[in-house]
Amino acid sequence: MPPDHFSASTAAPEQGWATLKRFLPYLWPKDAPMLRLRVVIAMIMVLAAKGAVLLMPFAYKAVVDRMAPGFEPGVMIALALVAAYAGARFGGVLFDNLRNAIFELVGQDAARRLSVEVFGQLHRLSLRYHLERRTGALTKIVERGTKSIDTMLYFLLFNIGPTIFELTAVCLIFFFKFGIELVVATLLAIAAYTVFTQKMTEWRAKMRREMVESDTRASARAVDSLLNYETVKYFSAERRETENYGRAVAAYATAATRNETSLALLNVGQALITNLMMAGAMGYSVYGWSRGWFSPGDVVFVNTILMQLFRPLDLLGMVYREIRQGLIDMEAMFRLIDTPAEVVDRPGAPALSVQGGMVRFDDVHFAYDPERPILKGIDLRIPAGGTLAVVGPSGAGKSTLARILYRFYDISSGRVLIDDQDIAGVTQDSLRRAIGIVPQDTVLFNDTIGYNIGYGREGATQTEIEAAARGASIHEFILSLPQGYATKVGERGLKLSGGEKQRVAIARTLLKNPAILILDEATSALDSRTEADIQSTLRNVEQGRTTIVIAHRLSTIVHADEIVVLEAGQIVERGTHADLMARDGLYAEMWMRQASESEEREAA
């Protein structure tokens, strides 16, 4: 199960660099030369922008010097220098924005590639992972990881790199124009600024982690509560859920307040260091001017170039924090990508070839937890086109058989065969294409009824969708709706009744037209009249297909070729309905109990 948040303590420097190194191929894709060209052009624009910015102080200095006493008036020259200053200033903005426009596609493509890979990986992961996940927390991890891509790219390529380039250029200019003293003072100030920022950011990291984790918990609480909307209503727990969410949000607000307060201290400290440096450098240049070493323009030059240098440094704390947090978020997303799937295809596994659809469970043992076995030596054989019914008390392992046949889990021992092919040795995709299921609990996409039925087979036509709906006795109901097949069903199909959802699931499976059919309590949510209609339809559907019927209502499976009774993961009885009734065992006891309950309902 993925943790709610990977804390900064897990991101050692070497891990951060490893994460960054792993991300670089998304930035420099081998199969996209035009994107690589965009990266190169963007970096040229970065250098051009910095070059323009570095020219500005020289133009400004020249303007001031031309206006100083002792120089010939030269108004036109001064105006030309002013134009050069304005042009350099505009050039910096122009090149920055051209860089952003050129590089945007690269960043978006990198985010697209990584997010698609994560999405695909989540669907590749086994059922056990998804049963244990926390949807809200998982969504936050993916959301933060994707957003961090943009942050990482812009800060690393367009802030850190250019700032280092500019600092190097400023030090060289100071050395050749003002001497080593100003260079040393600048480097000392930058070092003090960097160390202070790093220490303060480390101190703030704990507060930041608390804030992010509180945000994750609040999001997880909200998503979990909304997904269980009906349960909340059943138990009149709206106030309780609101209070729980309120506590989670209050914890986030407290953590966010501490985080912002510490940010204010960081900004004040940074401003103190930069202004002390500016004052010292300006004082030195003014002193040099008083001794005749420097011109008035040099004083302006030092002030201007330092202001430009410290502008990106003012963001250093935020940049450092965001890069570090981005590495943590990306590492969390890469961990999702690296999460091994429990069920994987063998190398070179062939596709399943279904001839008749014979299914066999050969001494199958299985346990979700090694200490709690579920199936204990199941032996079943369903001939091609035959119908097997599985009944038994809750927890006997009935639905587990369907999950194993779909290979949502690998069994502990034994074999499951389809037409004498071990399903562990064929591709999962081909296996699942050959099987259709009508589950007990039908969950629909938040889309139209037509879309949900059409989901059974990609590319199905409207005529085929309507034919499947007729087969499931839901076509007339759909036409009675104002928007017909374009009617939205709501999240998880909440706008439909249980019976309507189940009929949609039946239609979807009819459209898939599988060789092997699993009916897992397929009519459990239907009224008696509709159940009779659907049962007639399902029996027609079963013709020519190997069918496994998992049932609680025994009246729905009397037609089965064979009925097996499971109890505690073992087959305790098997035979036809008549055989089992004559045996007067567990099946007969269950039949009599249900018959009695049915009579009581009718009498009532």
Short mmCIF file of N, CA, C and O in Angstrom, two decimals, residues 268-384:
data_model
loop_
_atom_site.label_atom_id
_atom_site.label_comp_id
_atom_site.label_asym_id
_atom_site.label_seq_id
_atom_site.Cartn_x
_atom_site.Cartn_y
_atom_site.Cartn_z
N VAL A 268 13.13 37.77 5.78
CA VAL A 268 13.78 38.88 6.49
C VAL A 268 15.28 38.65 6.55
O VAL A 268 16.09 39.56 6.32
N GLY A 269 15.71 37.43 6.87
CA GLY A 269 17.14 37.13 6.94
C GLY A 269 17.82 37.30 5.60
O GLY A 269 18.94 37.85 5.51
N GLN A 270 17.18 36.85 4.54
CA GLN A 270 17.75 37.02 3.21
C GLN A 270 17.89 38.49 2.85
O GLN A 270 18.92 38.92 2.31
N ALA A 271 16.86 39.27 3.15
CA ALA A 271 16.90 40.70 2.84
C ALA A 271 18.01 41.40 3.60
O ALA A 271 18.68 42.30 3.07
N LEU A 272 18.25 40.99 4.87
CA LEU A 272 19.32 41.60 5.66
C LEU A 272 20.68 41.36 5.01
O LEU A 272 21.49 42.29 4.87
N ILE A 273 20.93 40.12 4.57
CA ILE A 273 22.22 39.80 3.97
C ILE A 273 22.40 40.54 2.65
O ILE A 273 23.47 41.14 2.40
N THR A 274 21.39 40.56 1.80
CA THR A 274 21.52 41.22 0.50
C THR A 274 21.70 42.72 0.65
O THR A 274 22.51 43.34 -0.06
N ASN A 275 20.97 43.32 1.58
CA ASN A 275 21.09 44.78 1.74
C ASN A 275 22.42 45.18 2.37
O ASN A 275 22.96 46.24 2.06
N LEU A 276 22.95 44.35 3.28
CA LEU A 276 24.29 44.62 3.82
C LEU A 276 25.32 44.55 2.70
O LEU A 276 26.25 45.38 2.63
N MET A 277 25.20 43.57 1.81
CA MET A 277 26.11 43.45 0.68
C MET A 277 25.99 44.66 -0.24
O MET A 277 26.98 45.24 -0.69
N MET A 278 24.73 45.06 -0.53
CA MET A 278 24.52 46.22 -1.40
C MET A 278 25.12 47.48 -0.79
O MET A 278 25.79 48.27 -1.46
N ALA A 279 24.89 47.65 0.51
CA ALA A 279 25.42 48.84 1.19
C ALA A 279 26.93 48.84 1.16
O ALA A 279 27.57 49.88 0.90
N GLY A 280 27.54 47.66 1.43
CA GLY A 280 29.00 47.59 1.42
C GLY A 280 29.58 47.87 0.05
O GLY A 280 30.56 48.61 -0.10
N ALA A 281 28.98 47.28 -0.99
CA ALA A 281 29.49 47.46 -2.35
C ALA A 281 29.31 48.91 -2.80
O ALA A 281 30.21 49.50 -3.42
N MET A 282 28.14 49.48 -2.48
CA MET A 282 27.90 50.87 -2.84
C MET A 282 28.86 51.80 -2.10
O MET A 282 29.40 52.76 -2.68
N GLY A 283 29.09 51.51 -0.81
CA GLY A 283 30.02 52.32 -0.04
C GLY A 283 31.43 52.25 -0.62
O GLY A 283 32.13 53.28 -0.72
N TYR A 284 31.82 51.05 -1.03
CA TYR A 284 33.15 50.88 -1.62
C TYR A 284 33.28 51.65 -2.92
O TYR A 284 34.29 52.33 -3.18
N SER A 285 32.23 51.58 -3.76
CA SER A 285 32.29 52.29 -5.05
C SER A 285 32.25 53.80 -4.85
O SER A 285 32.93 54.55 -5.58
N VAL A 286 31.48 54.27 -3.87
CA VAL A 286 31.45 55.72 -3.59
C VAL A 286 32.82 56.19 -3.08
O VAL A 286 33.31 57.26 -3.47
N TYR A 287 33.41 55.37 -2.21
CA TYR A 287 34.75 55.70 -1.72
C TYR A 287 35.74 55.76 -2.89
O TYR A 287 36.58 56.68 -2.97
N GLY A 288 35.65 54.79 -3.82
CA GLY A 288 36.53 54.79 -4.98
C GLY A 288 36.30 56.02 -5.85
O GLY A 288 37.24 56.59 -6.41
N TRP A 289 35.03 56.44 -5.97
CA TRP A 289 34.74 57.65 -6.74
C TRP A 289 35.35 58.88 -6.09
O TRP A 289 35.89 59.76 -6.76
N SER A 290 35.28 58.94 -4.74
CA SER A 290 35.85 60.10 -4.03
C SER A 290 37.36 60.17 -4.18
O SER A 290 37.95 61.26 -4.09
N ARG A 291 37.99 59.01 -4.40
CA ARG A 291 39.45 59.00 -4.59
C ARG A 291 39.84 59.09 -6.05
O ARG A 291 41.04 59.05 -6.38
N GLY A 292 38.82 59.17 -6.93
CA GLY A 292 39.13 59.29 -8.35
C GLY A 292 39.37 57.97 -9.04
O GLY A 292 39.80 57.95 -10.19
N TRP A 293 39.09 56.86 -8.34
CA TRP A 293 39.31 55.54 -8.96
C TRP A 293 38.18 55.19 -9.92
O TRP A 293 38.42 54.55 -10.94
N PHE A 294 36.97 55.56 -9.53
CA PHE A 294 35.80 55.17 -10.31
C PHE A 294 35.03 56.41 -10.75
O PHE A 294 35.10 57.48 -10.12
N SER A 295 34.27 56.24 -11.82
CA SER A 295 33.41 57.31 -12.31
C SER A 295 32.04 57.21 -11.64
O SER A 295 31.72 56.19 -11.02
N PRO A 296 31.20 58.28 -11.74
CA PRO A 296 29.83 58.17 -11.19
C PRO A 296 29.05 57.00 -11.80
O PRO A 296 28.25 56.36 -11.13
N GLY A 297 29.32 56.74 -13.09
CA GLY A 297 28.62 55.61 -13.71
C GLY A 297 29.00 54.28 -13.09
O GLY A 297 28.18 53.34 -13.07
N ASP A 298 30.23 54.17 -12.56
CA ASP A 298 30.64 52.92 -11.92
C ASP A 298 29.82 52.65 -10.66
O ASP A 298 29.50 51.49 -10.34
N VAL A 299 29.49 53.73 -9.93
CA VAL A 299 28.66 53.57 -8.73
C VAL A 299 27.29 53.00 -9.13
O VAL A 299 26.78 52.05 -8.52
N VAL A 300 26.70 53.57 -10.18
CA VAL A 300 25.42 53.08 -10.67
C VAL A 300 25.56 51.66 -11.20
O VAL A 300 24.69 50.80 -11.01
N PHE A 301 26.69 51.38 -11.87
CA PHE A 301 26.94 50.06 -12.45
C PHE A 301 26.94 48.97 -11.37
O PHE A 301 26.30 47.93 -11.52
N VAL A 302 27.67 49.24 -10.27
CA VAL A 302 27.75 48.26 -9.18
C VAL A 302 26.37 48.01 -8.60
O VAL A 302 25.96 46.86 -8.36
N ASN A 303 25.62 49.09 -8.35
CA ASN A 303 24.28 48.94 -7.78
C ASN A 303 23.37 48.13 -8.71
O ASN A 303 22.67 47.22 -8.28
N THR A 304 23.41 48.47 -10.01
CA THR A 304 22.52 47.81 -10.97
C THR A 304 22.84 46.33 -11.12
O THR A 304 21.95 45.47 -11.12
N ILE A 305 24.15 46.05 -11.26
CA ILE A 305 24.51 44.65 -11.52
C ILE A 305 24.25 43.77 -10.29
O ILE A 305 23.87 42.60 -10.41
N LEU A 306 24.42 44.32 -9.09
CA LEU A 306 24.14 43.55 -7.87
C LEU A 306 22.64 43.34 -7.70
O LEU A 306 22.19 42.28 -7.24
N MET A 307 21.85 44.38 -8.04
CA MET A 307 20.40 44.22 -7.96
C MET A 307 19.94 43.09 -8.88
O MET A 307 19.08 42.27 -8.52
N GLN A 308 20.53 43.04 -10.09
CA GLN A 308 20.16 41.97 -11.02
C GLN A 308 20.62 40.61 -10.53
O GLN A 308 19.94 39.60 -10.73
N LEU A 309 21.77 40.56 -9.88
CA LEU A 309 22.30 39.30 -9.38
C LEU A 309 21.46 38.77 -8.22
O LEU A 309 21.18 37.57 -8.13
N PHE A 310 21.04 39.68 -7.33
CA PHE A 310 20.31 39.24 -6.15
C PHE A 310 18.83 38.96 -6.42
O PHE A 310 18.17 38.34 -5.59
N ARG A 311 18.35 39.43 -7.58
CA ARG A 311 16.93 39.19 -7.88
C ARG A 311 16.62 37.68 -7.94
O ARG A 311 15.69 37.22 -7.28
N PRO A 312 17.38 36.87 -8.71
CA PRO A 312 17.11 35.42 -8.67
C PRO A 312 17.49 34.79 -7.34
O PRO A 312 16.89 33.79 -6.92
N LEU A 313 18.49 35.39 -6.65
CA LEU A 313 18.89 34.83 -5.36
C LEU A 313 17.80 35.03 -4.30
O LEU A 313 17.72 34.25 -3.35
N ASP A 314 16.98 36.06 -4.48
CA ASP A 314 15.88 36.26 -3.54
C ASP A 314 14.94 35.06 -3.52
O ASP A 314 14.25 34.80 -2.52
N LEU A 315 14.92 34.34 -4.62
CA LEU A 315 14.05 33.16 -4.73
C LEU A 315 14.77 31.87 -4.34
O LEU A 315 14.20 30.79 -4.49
N LEU A 316 16.02 31.99 -3.88
CA LEU A 316 16.83 30.79 -3.65
C LEU A 316 16.18 29.85 -2.65
O LEU A 316 16.16 28.62 -2.85
N GLY A 317 15.63 30.40 -1.57
CA GLY A 317 15.00 29.54 -0.56
C GLY A 317 13.84 28.77 -1.15
O GLY A 317 13.70 27.56 -0.95
N MET A 318 12.99 29.51 -1.89
CA MET A 318 11.86 28.85 -2.52
C MET A 318 12.31 27.84 -3.57
O MET A 318 11.77 26.73 -3.67
N VAL A 319 13.33 28.22 -4.34
CA VAL A 319 13.84 27.32 -5.38
C VAL A 319 14.41 26.05 -4.75
O VAL A 319 14.12 24.93 -5.19
N TYR A 320 15.22 26.23 -3.70
CA TYR A 320 15.82 25.06 -3.04
C TYR A 320 14.74 24.15 -2.47
O TYR A 320 14.78 22.93 -2.62
N ARG A 321 13.75 24.77 -1.82
CA ARG A 321 12.68 23.97 -1.22
C ARG A 321 11.87 23.24 -2.29
O ARG A 321 11.56 22.07 -2.15
N GLU A 322 11.53 23.97 -3.37
CA GLU A 322 10.71 23.36 -4.40
C GLU A 322 11.46 22.26 -5.15
O GLU A 322 10.86 21.24 -5.50
N ILE A 323 12.75 22.47 -5.37
CA ILE A 323 13.52 21.41 -6.04
C ILE A 323 13.61 20.18 -5.16
O ILE A 323 13.42 19.05 -5.61
N ARG A 324 13.87 20.42 -3.87
CA ARG A 324 13.95 19.28 -2.96
C ARG A 324 12.60 18.57 -2.84
O ARG A 324 12.52 17.34 -2.89
N GLN A 325 11.54 19.37 -2.70
CA GLN A 325 10.22 18.77 -2.60
C GLN A 325 9.85 18.09 -3.92
O GLN A 325 9.22 17.02 -3.92
N GLY A 326 10.24 18.70 -5.03
CA GLY A 326 9.97 18.09 -6.32
C GLY A 326 10.66 16.74 -6.46
O GLY A 326 10.08 15.79 -7.00
N LEU A 327 11.91 16.66 -5.98
CA LEU A 327 12.61 15.38 -6.03
C LEU A 327 11.92 14.33 -5.17
O LEU A 327 11.81 13.16 -5.55
N ILE A 328 11.41 14.76 -4.01
CA ILE A 328 10.69 13.82 -3.13
C ILE A 328 9.41 13.35 -3.81
O ILE A 328 9.10 12.15 -3.83
N ASP A 329 8.66 14.29 -4.41
CA ASP A 329 7.40 13.92 -5.05
C ASP A 329 7.63 13.04 -6.27
O ASP A 329 6.90 12.08 -6.51
N MET A 330 8.70 13.35 -7.03
CA MET A 330 9.01 12.52 -8.18
C MET A 330 9.49 11.15 -7.74
O MET A 330 9.19 10.13 -8.38
N GLU A 331 10.25 11.10 -6.64
CA GLU A 331 10.69 9.80 -6.12
C GLU A 331 9.49 8.95 -5.72
O GLU A 331 9.44 7.74 -5.98
N ALA A 332 8.49 9.61 -5.10
CA ALA A 332 7.28 8.87 -4.70
C ALA A 332 6.58 8.31 -5.94
O ALA A 332 6.09 7.17 -5.92
N MET A 333 6.53 9.09 -7.02
CA MET A 333 5.88 8.62 -8.23
C MET A 333 6.70 7.51 -8.89
O MET A 333 6.14 6.54 -9.41
N PHE A 334 8.02 7.64 -8.87
CA PHE A 334 8.86 6.58 -9.43
C PHE A 334 8.72 5.29 -8.60
O PHE A 334 8.86 4.19 -9.14
N ARG A 335 8.46 5.43 -7.31
CA ARG A 335 8.24 4.24 -6.50
C ARG A 335 6.97 3.52 -6.93
O ARG A 335 6.88 2.30 -6.88
N LEU A 336 5.97 4.31 -7.32
CA LEU A 336 4.76 3.69 -7.87
C LEU A 336 5.08 2.92 -9.15
O LEU A 336 4.61 1.80 -9.36
N ILE A 337 5.90 3.54 -10.01
CA ILE A 337 6.28 2.88 -11.25
C ILE A 337 7.06 1.60 -10.96
O ILE A 337 6.92 0.59 -11.65
N ASP A 338 7.88 1.64 -9.89
CA ASP A 338 8.73 0.48 -9.56
C ASP A 338 8.01 -0.58 -8.74
O ASP A 338 8.58 -1.63 -8.46
N THR A 339 6.78 -0.28 -8.28
CA THR A 339 6.06 -1.26 -7.49
C THR A 339 5.83 -2.52 -8.33
O THR A 339 5.22 -2.44 -9.40
N PRO A 340 6.31 -3.66 -7.89
CA PRO A 340 6.16 -4.87 -8.72
C PRO A 340 4.72 -5.36 -8.72
O PRO A 340 4.04 -5.33 -7.70
N ALA A 341 4.26 -5.79 -9.87
CA ALA A 341 2.94 -6.40 -9.97
C ALA A 341 3.00 -7.81 -9.42
O ALA A 341 3.96 -8.54 -9.64
N GLU A 342 1.99 -8.18 -8.67
CA GLU A 342 1.96 -9.51 -8.06
C GLU A 342 1.76 -10.59 -9.12
O GLU A 342 2.32 -11.67 -9.02
N VAL A 343 0.96 -10.29 -10.13
CA VAL A 343 0.68 -11.25 -11.19
C VAL A 343 1.27 -10.70 -12.48
O VAL A 343 0.90 -9.61 -12.93
N VAL A 344 2.20 -11.43 -13.08
CA VAL A 344 2.85 -10.99 -14.32
C VAL A 344 2.86 -12.13 -15.33
O VAL A 344 2.82 -13.31 -14.97
N ASP A 345 2.90 -11.75 -16.60
CA ASP A 345 3.01 -12.75 -17.66
C ASP A 345 4.42 -13.34 -17.68
O ASP A 345 5.40 -12.62 -17.43
N ARG A 346 4.50 -14.60 -17.97
CA ARG A 346 5.81 -15.21 -18.15
C ARG A 346 6.46 -14.66 -19.43
O ARG A 346 5.76 -14.32 -20.40
N PRO A 347 7.79 -14.59 -19.47
CA PRO A 347 8.44 -14.11 -20.70
C PRO A 347 8.04 -14.97 -21.90
O PRO A 347 8.11 -16.20 -21.84
N GLY A 348 7.61 -14.30 -22.97
CA GLY A 348 7.24 -15.02 -24.17
C GLY A 348 5.95 -15.80 -24.08
O GLY A 348 5.69 -16.70 -24.90
N ALA A 349 5.10 -15.48 -23.08
CA ALA A 349 3.84 -16.21 -22.90
C ALA A 349 2.96 -16.05 -24.15
O ALA A 349 2.80 -14.94 -24.65
N PRO A 350 2.37 -17.16 -24.64
CA PRO A 350 1.49 -17.06 -25.81
C PRO A 350 0.11 -16.59 -25.41
O PRO A 350 -0.26 -16.58 -24.23
N ALA A 351 -0.68 -16.21 -26.38
CA ALA A 351 -2.08 -15.86 -26.14
C ALA A 351 -2.90 -17.13 -25.94
O ALA A 351 -2.57 -18.20 -26.47
N LEU A 352 -3.94 -17.03 -25.15
CA LEU A 352 -4.83 -18.16 -24.92
C LEU A 352 -5.61 -18.47 -26.21
O LEU A 352 -6.14 -17.57 -26.85
N SER A 353 -5.65 -19.73 -26.57
CA SER A 353 -6.41 -20.16 -27.74
C SER A 353 -7.62 -20.95 -27.26
O SER A 353 -7.49 -22.07 -26.75
N VAL A 354 -8.79 -20.36 -27.38
CA VAL A 354 -10.02 -20.99 -26.90
C VAL A 354 -10.68 -21.75 -28.04
O VAL A 354 -11.04 -21.16 -29.07
N GLN A 355 -10.80 -23.05 -27.86
CA GLN A 355 -11.46 -23.88 -28.86
C GLN A 355 -12.92 -24.14 -28.46
O GLN A 355 -13.84 -23.80 -29.19
N GLY A 356 -13.09 -24.73 -27.29
CA GLY A 356 -14.45 -24.98 -26.82
C GLY A 356 -14.78 -24.26 -25.53
O GLY A 356 -15.92 -23.90 -25.26
N GLY A 357 -13.73 -24.03 -24.70
CA GLY A 357 -13.94 -23.33 -23.44
C GLY A 357 -14.03 -24.24 -22.24
O GLY A 357 -14.62 -23.87 -21.22
N MET A 358 -13.44 -25.44 -22.32
CA MET A 358 -13.43 -26.34 -21.17
C MET A 358 -12.58 -25.73 -20.05
O MET A 358 -11.47 -25.28 -20.28
N VAL A 359 -13.13 -25.73 -18.83
CA VAL A 359 -12.44 -25.15 -17.67
C VAL A 359 -12.20 -26.25 -16.65
O VAL A 359 -13.11 -27.06 -16.37
N ARG A 360 -10.99 -26.25 -16.09
CA ARG A 360 -10.66 -27.25 -15.08
C ARG A 360 -9.86 -26.63 -13.95
O ARG A 360 -8.88 -25.93 -14.19
N PHE A 361 -10.31 -26.88 -12.71
CA PHE A 361 -9.55 -26.53 -11.51
C PHE A 361 -8.94 -27.84 -11.00
O PHE A 361 -9.67 -28.77 -10.63
N ASP A 362 -7.64 -27.92 -10.99
CA ASP A 362 -6.93 -29.15 -10.66
C ASP A 362 -6.20 -28.99 -9.32
O ASP A 362 -5.12 -28.40 -9.26
N ASP A 363 -6.81 -29.51 -8.25
CA ASP A 363 -6.22 -29.49 -6.91
C ASP A 363 -5.74 -28.08 -6.54
O ASP A 363 -4.58 -27.87 -6.17
N VAL A 364 -6.63 -27.12 -6.63
CA VAL A 364 -6.27 -25.71 -6.43
C VAL A 364 -6.29 -25.36 -4.94
O VAL A 364 -7.30 -25.57 -4.25
N HIS A 365 -5.17 -24.83 -4.48
CA HIS A 365 -5.06 -24.28 -3.12
C HIS A 365 -4.77 -22.78 -3.25
O HIS A 365 -3.97 -22.37 -4.10
N PHE A 366 -5.40 -22.00 -2.39
CA PHE A 366 -5.18 -20.55 -2.46
C PHE A 366 -5.45 -19.91 -1.12
O PHE A 366 -6.33 -20.35 -0.36
N ALA A 367 -4.69 -18.84 -0.83
CA ALA A 367 -4.89 -18.05 0.40
C ALA A 367 -4.53 -16.61 0.11
O ALA A 367 -3.50 -16.33 -0.49
N TYR A 368 -5.40 -15.69 0.53
CA TYR A 368 -5.05 -14.27 0.45
C TYR A 368 -3.93 -13.97 1.43
O TYR A 368 -3.07 -13.14 1.17
N ASP A 369 -3.97 -14.63 2.57
CA ASP A 369 -2.96 -14.53 3.61
C ASP A 369 -2.48 -15.95 3.90
O ASP A 369 -3.30 -16.84 4.09
N PRO A 370 -1.16 -16.17 3.93
CA PRO A 370 -0.67 -17.53 4.16
C PRO A 370 -1.23 -18.19 5.40
O PRO A 370 -1.34 -19.42 5.46
N GLU A 371 -1.59 -17.41 6.40
CA GLU A 371 -2.10 -17.98 7.63
C GLU A 371 -3.61 -18.26 7.58
O GLU A 371 -4.17 -18.79 8.53
N ARG A 372 -4.25 -17.88 6.47
CA ARG A 372 -5.70 -18.08 6.37
C ARG A 372 -6.05 -18.63 4.99
O ARG A 372 -6.42 -17.90 4.08
N PRO A 373 -5.94 -19.94 4.81
CA PRO A 373 -6.25 -20.54 3.51
C PRO A 373 -7.73 -20.39 3.17
O PRO A 373 -8.59 -20.50 4.05
N ILE A 374 -8.01 -20.16 1.89
CA ILE A 374 -9.38 -19.97 1.42
C ILE A 374 -9.87 -21.20 0.67
O ILE A 374 -10.93 -21.74 0.96
N LEU A 375 -9.10 -21.63 -0.31
CA LEU A 375 -9.46 -22.82 -1.09
C LEU A 375 -8.50 -23.96 -0.73
O LEU A 375 -7.28 -23.76 -0.72
N LYS A 376 -9.06 -25.13 -0.52
CA LYS A 376 -8.25 -26.26 -0.02
C LYS A 376 -8.46 -27.48 -0.92
O LYS A 376 -9.26 -28.36 -0.64
N GLY A 377 -7.74 -27.48 -2.03
CA GLY A 377 -7.78 -28.63 -2.91
C GLY A 377 -9.04 -28.73 -3.74
O GLY A 377 -9.72 -29.77 -3.73
N ILE A 378 -9.37 -27.69 -4.50
CA ILE A 378 -10.58 -27.68 -5.32
C ILE A 378 -10.32 -28.43 -6.63
O ILE A 378 -9.39 -28.12 -7.37
N ASP A 379 -11.17 -29.39 -6.94
CA ASP A 379 -11.13 -30.11 -8.21
C ASP A 379 -12.47 -29.94 -8.91
O ASP A 379 -13.51 -30.39 -8.41
N LEU A 380 -12.42 -29.27 -10.06
CA LEU A 380 -13.64 -29.03 -10.83
C LEU A 380 -13.33 -29.22 -12.31
O LEU A 380 -12.23 -28.90 -12.78
N ARG A 381 -14.31 -29.71 -13.03
CA ARG A 381 -14.17 -29.80 -14.49
C ARG A 381 -15.50 -29.39 -15.12
O ARG A 381 -16.54 -29.99 -14.85
N ILE A 382 -15.43 -28.34 -15.94
CA ILE A 382 -16.63 -27.84 -16.61
C ILE A 382 -16.44 -28.07 -18.10
O ILE A 382 -15.59 -27.45 -18.73
N PRO A 383 -17.17 -28.99 -18.69
CA PRO A 383 -16.98 -29.27 -20.11
C PRO A 383 -17.36 -28.07 -20.96
O PRO A 383 -18.10 -27.18 -20.54
N ALA A 384 -16.81 -28.02 -22.15
CA ALA A 384 -17.12 -26.91 -23.06
C ALA A 384 -18.62 -26.80 -23.26
O ALA A 384 -19.29 -27.78 -23.58
#
